[in-house]
CSV table of C-alpha atoms in Angstrom, one decimal:
chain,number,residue,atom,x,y,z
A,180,UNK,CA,9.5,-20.6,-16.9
A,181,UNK,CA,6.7,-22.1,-15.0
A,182,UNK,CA,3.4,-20.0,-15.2
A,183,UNK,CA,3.3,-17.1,-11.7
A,184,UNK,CA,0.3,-17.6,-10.0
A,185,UNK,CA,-1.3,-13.7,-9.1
A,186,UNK,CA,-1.4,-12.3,-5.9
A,187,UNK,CA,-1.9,-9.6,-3.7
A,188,UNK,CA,0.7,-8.1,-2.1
A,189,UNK,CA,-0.3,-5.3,1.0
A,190,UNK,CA,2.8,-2.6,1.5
A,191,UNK,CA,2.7,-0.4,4.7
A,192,UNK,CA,4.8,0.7,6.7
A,193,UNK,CA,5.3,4.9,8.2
A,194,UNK,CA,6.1,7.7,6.5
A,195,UNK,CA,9.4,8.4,5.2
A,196,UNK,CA,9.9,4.5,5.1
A,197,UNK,CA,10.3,4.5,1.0
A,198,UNK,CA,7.3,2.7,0.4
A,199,UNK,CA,6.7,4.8,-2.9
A,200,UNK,CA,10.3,4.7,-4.1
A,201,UNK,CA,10.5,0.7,-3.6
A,202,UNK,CA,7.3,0.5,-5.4
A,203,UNK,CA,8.6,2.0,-8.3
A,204,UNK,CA,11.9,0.3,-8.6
A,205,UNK,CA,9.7,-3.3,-8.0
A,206,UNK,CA,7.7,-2.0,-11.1
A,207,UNK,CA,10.7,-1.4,-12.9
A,208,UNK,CA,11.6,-5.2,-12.2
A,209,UNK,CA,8.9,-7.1,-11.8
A,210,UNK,CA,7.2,-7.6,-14.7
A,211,UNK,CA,3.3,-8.5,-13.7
A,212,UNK,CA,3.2,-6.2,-11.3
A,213,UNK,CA,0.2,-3.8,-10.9
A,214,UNK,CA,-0.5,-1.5,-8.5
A,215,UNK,CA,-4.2,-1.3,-7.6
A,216,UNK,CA,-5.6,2.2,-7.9
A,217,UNK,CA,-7.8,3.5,-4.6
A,218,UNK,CA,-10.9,5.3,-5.1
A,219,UNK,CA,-12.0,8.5,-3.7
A,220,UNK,CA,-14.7,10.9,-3.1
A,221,UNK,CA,-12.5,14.0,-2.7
A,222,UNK,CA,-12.0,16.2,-5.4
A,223,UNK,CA,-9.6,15.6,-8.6
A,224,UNK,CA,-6.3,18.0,-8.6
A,225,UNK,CA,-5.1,19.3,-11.1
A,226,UNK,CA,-3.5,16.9,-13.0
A,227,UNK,CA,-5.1,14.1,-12.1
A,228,UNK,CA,-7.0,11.8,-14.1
A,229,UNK,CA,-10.0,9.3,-13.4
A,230,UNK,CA,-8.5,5.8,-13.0
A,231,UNK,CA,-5.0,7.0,-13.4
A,232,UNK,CA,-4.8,8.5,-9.8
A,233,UNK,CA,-7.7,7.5,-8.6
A,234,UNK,CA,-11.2,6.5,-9.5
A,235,UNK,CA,-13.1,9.6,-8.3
A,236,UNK,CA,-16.7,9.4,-7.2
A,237,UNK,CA,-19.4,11.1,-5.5
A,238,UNK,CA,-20.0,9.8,-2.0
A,239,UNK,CA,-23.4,8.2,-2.7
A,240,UNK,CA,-21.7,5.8,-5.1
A,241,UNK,CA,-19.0,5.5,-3.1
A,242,UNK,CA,-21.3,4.1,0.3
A,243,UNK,CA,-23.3,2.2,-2.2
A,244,UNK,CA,-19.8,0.1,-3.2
A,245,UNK,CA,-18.9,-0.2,0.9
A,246,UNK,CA,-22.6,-1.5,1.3
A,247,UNK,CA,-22.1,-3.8,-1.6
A,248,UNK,CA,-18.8,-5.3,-0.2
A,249,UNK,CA,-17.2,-3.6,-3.5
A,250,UNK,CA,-14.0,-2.3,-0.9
A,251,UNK,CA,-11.5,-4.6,0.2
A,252,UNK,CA,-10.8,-1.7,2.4
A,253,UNK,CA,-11.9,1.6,2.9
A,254,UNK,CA,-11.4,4.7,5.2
A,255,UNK,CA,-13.0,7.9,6.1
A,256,UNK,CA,-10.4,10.9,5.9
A,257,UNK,CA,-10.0,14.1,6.2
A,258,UNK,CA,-13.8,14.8,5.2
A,259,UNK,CA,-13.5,12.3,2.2
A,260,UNK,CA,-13.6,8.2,1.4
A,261,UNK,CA,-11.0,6.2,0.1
A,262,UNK,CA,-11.1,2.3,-0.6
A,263,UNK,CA,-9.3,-0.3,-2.8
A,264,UNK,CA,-11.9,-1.4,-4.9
A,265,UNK,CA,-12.3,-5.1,-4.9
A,266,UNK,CA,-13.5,-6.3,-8.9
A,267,UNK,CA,-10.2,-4.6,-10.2
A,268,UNK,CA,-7.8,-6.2,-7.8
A,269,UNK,CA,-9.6,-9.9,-8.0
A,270,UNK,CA,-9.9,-9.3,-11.9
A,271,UNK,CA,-5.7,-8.3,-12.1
A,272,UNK,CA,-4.9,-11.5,-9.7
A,273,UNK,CA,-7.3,-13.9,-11.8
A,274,UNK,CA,-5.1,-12.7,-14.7
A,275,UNK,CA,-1.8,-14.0,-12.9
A,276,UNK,CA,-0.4,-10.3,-11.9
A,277,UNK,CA,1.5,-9.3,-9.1
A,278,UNK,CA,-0.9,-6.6,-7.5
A,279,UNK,CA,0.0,-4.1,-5.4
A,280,UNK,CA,-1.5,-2.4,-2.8
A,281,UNK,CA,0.3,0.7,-0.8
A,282,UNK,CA,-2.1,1.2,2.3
A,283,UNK,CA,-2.0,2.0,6.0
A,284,UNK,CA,-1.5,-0.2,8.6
A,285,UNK,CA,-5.8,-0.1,9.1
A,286,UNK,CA,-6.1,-0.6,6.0
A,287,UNK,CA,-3.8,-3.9,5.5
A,288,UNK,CA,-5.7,-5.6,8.6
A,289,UNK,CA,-9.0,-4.8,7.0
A,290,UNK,CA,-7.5,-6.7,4.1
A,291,UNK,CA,-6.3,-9.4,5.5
A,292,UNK,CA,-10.2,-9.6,6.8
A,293,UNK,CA,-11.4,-9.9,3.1
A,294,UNK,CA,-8.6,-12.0,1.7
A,295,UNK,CA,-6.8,-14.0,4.0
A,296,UNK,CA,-4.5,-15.2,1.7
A,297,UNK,CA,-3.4,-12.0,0.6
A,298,UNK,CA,0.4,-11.2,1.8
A,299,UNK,CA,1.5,-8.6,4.4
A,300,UNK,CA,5.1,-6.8,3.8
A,301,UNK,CA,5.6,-4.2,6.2
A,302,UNK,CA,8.6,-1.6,5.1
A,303,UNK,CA,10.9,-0.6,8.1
A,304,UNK,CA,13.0,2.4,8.8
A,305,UNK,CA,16.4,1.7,9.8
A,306,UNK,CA,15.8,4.0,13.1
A,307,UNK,CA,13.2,6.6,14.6
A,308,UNK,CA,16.2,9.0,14.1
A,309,UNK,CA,16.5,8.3,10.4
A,310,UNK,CA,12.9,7.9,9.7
A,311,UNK,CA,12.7,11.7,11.4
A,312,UNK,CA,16.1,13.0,9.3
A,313,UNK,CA,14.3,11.7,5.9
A,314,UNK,CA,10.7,13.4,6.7
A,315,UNK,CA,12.1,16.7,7.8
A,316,UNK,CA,14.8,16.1,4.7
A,317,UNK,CA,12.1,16.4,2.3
A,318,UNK,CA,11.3,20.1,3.5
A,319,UNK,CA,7.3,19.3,2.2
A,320,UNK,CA,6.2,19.5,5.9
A,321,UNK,CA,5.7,22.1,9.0
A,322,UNK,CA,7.1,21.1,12.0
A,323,UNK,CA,4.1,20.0,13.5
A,324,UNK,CA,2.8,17.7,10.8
A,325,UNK,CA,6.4,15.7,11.1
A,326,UNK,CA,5.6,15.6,14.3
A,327,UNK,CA,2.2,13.7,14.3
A,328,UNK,CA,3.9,11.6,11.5
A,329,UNK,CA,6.4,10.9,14.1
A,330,UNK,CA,3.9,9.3,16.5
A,331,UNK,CA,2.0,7.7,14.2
A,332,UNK,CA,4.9,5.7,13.0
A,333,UNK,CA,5.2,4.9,16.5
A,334,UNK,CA,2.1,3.1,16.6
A,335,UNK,CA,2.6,1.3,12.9
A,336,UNK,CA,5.9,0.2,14.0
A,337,UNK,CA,4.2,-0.9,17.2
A,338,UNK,CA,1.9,-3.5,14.2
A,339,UNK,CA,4.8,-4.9,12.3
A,340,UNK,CA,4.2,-8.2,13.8
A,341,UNK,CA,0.6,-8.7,12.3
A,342,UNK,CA,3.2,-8.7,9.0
A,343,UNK,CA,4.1,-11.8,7.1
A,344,UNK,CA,7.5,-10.0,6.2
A,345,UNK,CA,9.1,-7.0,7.3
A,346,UNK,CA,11.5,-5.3,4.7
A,347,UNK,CA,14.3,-3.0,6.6
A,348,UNK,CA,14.8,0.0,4.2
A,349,UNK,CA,18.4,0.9,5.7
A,350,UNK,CA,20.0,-0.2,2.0
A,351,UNK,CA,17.5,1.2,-1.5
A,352,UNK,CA,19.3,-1.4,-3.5
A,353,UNK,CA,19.1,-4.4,-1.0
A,354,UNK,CA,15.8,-3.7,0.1
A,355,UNK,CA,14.6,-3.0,-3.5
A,356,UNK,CA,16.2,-7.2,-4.1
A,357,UNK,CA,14.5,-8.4,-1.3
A,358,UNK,CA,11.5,-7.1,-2.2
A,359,UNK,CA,11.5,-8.7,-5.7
A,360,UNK,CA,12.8,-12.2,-4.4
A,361,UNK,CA,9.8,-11.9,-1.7
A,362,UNK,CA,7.6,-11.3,-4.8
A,363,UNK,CA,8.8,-14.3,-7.1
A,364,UNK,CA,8.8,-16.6,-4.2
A,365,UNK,CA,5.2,-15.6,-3.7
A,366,UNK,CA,4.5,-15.5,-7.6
A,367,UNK,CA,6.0,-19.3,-7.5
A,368,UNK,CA,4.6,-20.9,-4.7
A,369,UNK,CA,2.0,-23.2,-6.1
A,370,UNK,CA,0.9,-24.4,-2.3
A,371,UNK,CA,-2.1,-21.7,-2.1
A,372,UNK,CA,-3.8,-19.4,-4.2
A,373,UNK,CA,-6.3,-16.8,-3.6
């Protein structure tokens, strides 16, 4: 088999898409893949462990990083940072790994910024109705919080065309096939390299 070339891979797409649950299965089957861990200035849960979850750090270290260009991206939310840190990602695609990165539509564009030849996959619902059926199926959620999700996938969907590829989620097993094939061909495609 010829040697994969690494590369980053950026997966957005709303809420209630299955962007977590085709990231698993593509780990499952794709063997150099690596998903990039974010770092944040909020608080660990319980549970949680430093560079597991997330690299956790104060907020003056973290603002040091964005003022250093360490981010590719990065985000102030809720009261707290967040950022994919760039020496980890650039060190994983040197090494000829798949990386991963399961971000926000803001986020991915800021990407795109840093790395332009980083690739876009945007994960569609198969409707509004369905993407509304599986949030409120998960019964996590108040009413009104599926309700701001609601219009915020809106306004991703709105984005999909800033995508290199768009991966309708109507089918877990299909999807999850195309997503791997998208991968390989990207893993295999000597033209271009980061």
């Amino acid at each position: 088999m010829a040697k994969r070339k690494g590369n980053l891979i950026v997966i957005s797409g709303p809420s209630g898409a299955g962007k977590g649950t085709l990231v698993s299965r593509l780990l499952e089957r794709v063997p150099d893949a690596w998903v990039s861990v974010s770092a944040t200035t909020r608080q660990p849960r319980e549970g949680e462990k430093d560079g597991v979850h997330y690299f956790f750090m104060d907020p003056d270290r973290f603002t040091d990083l964005v003022d250093e260009g360490g981010f590719l991206e990065w985000a102030h939310v809720h009261g707290n940072y967040y950022g994919t840190p760039r020496a980890s990602v650039e060190k994983a695609i040197a090494e000829g790994k798949q990386v991963i990165l399961e971000i926000d539509v803001q986020g991915a564009l800021q990407v795109r910024e840093v790395m332009p030849g980083c690739h876009l996959v945007f994960i569609e619902p198969p409707s509004m109705e369905i993407l509304e059926q599986r949030l409120r199926g998960r019964g996590t959620e108040p009413d009104d919080v599926v309700e701001k999700r609601m219009r915020t996938a809106k306004v991703e969907l709105a984005q999909k065309m800033e995508y290199d590829n768009t991966v309708m989620n109507d089918d877990l097993e299909r999807a999850t096939e195309e997503l791997v094939s998208l991968i390989d061909s990207f893993a295999c495609d000597t033209r271009g390299s980061l």
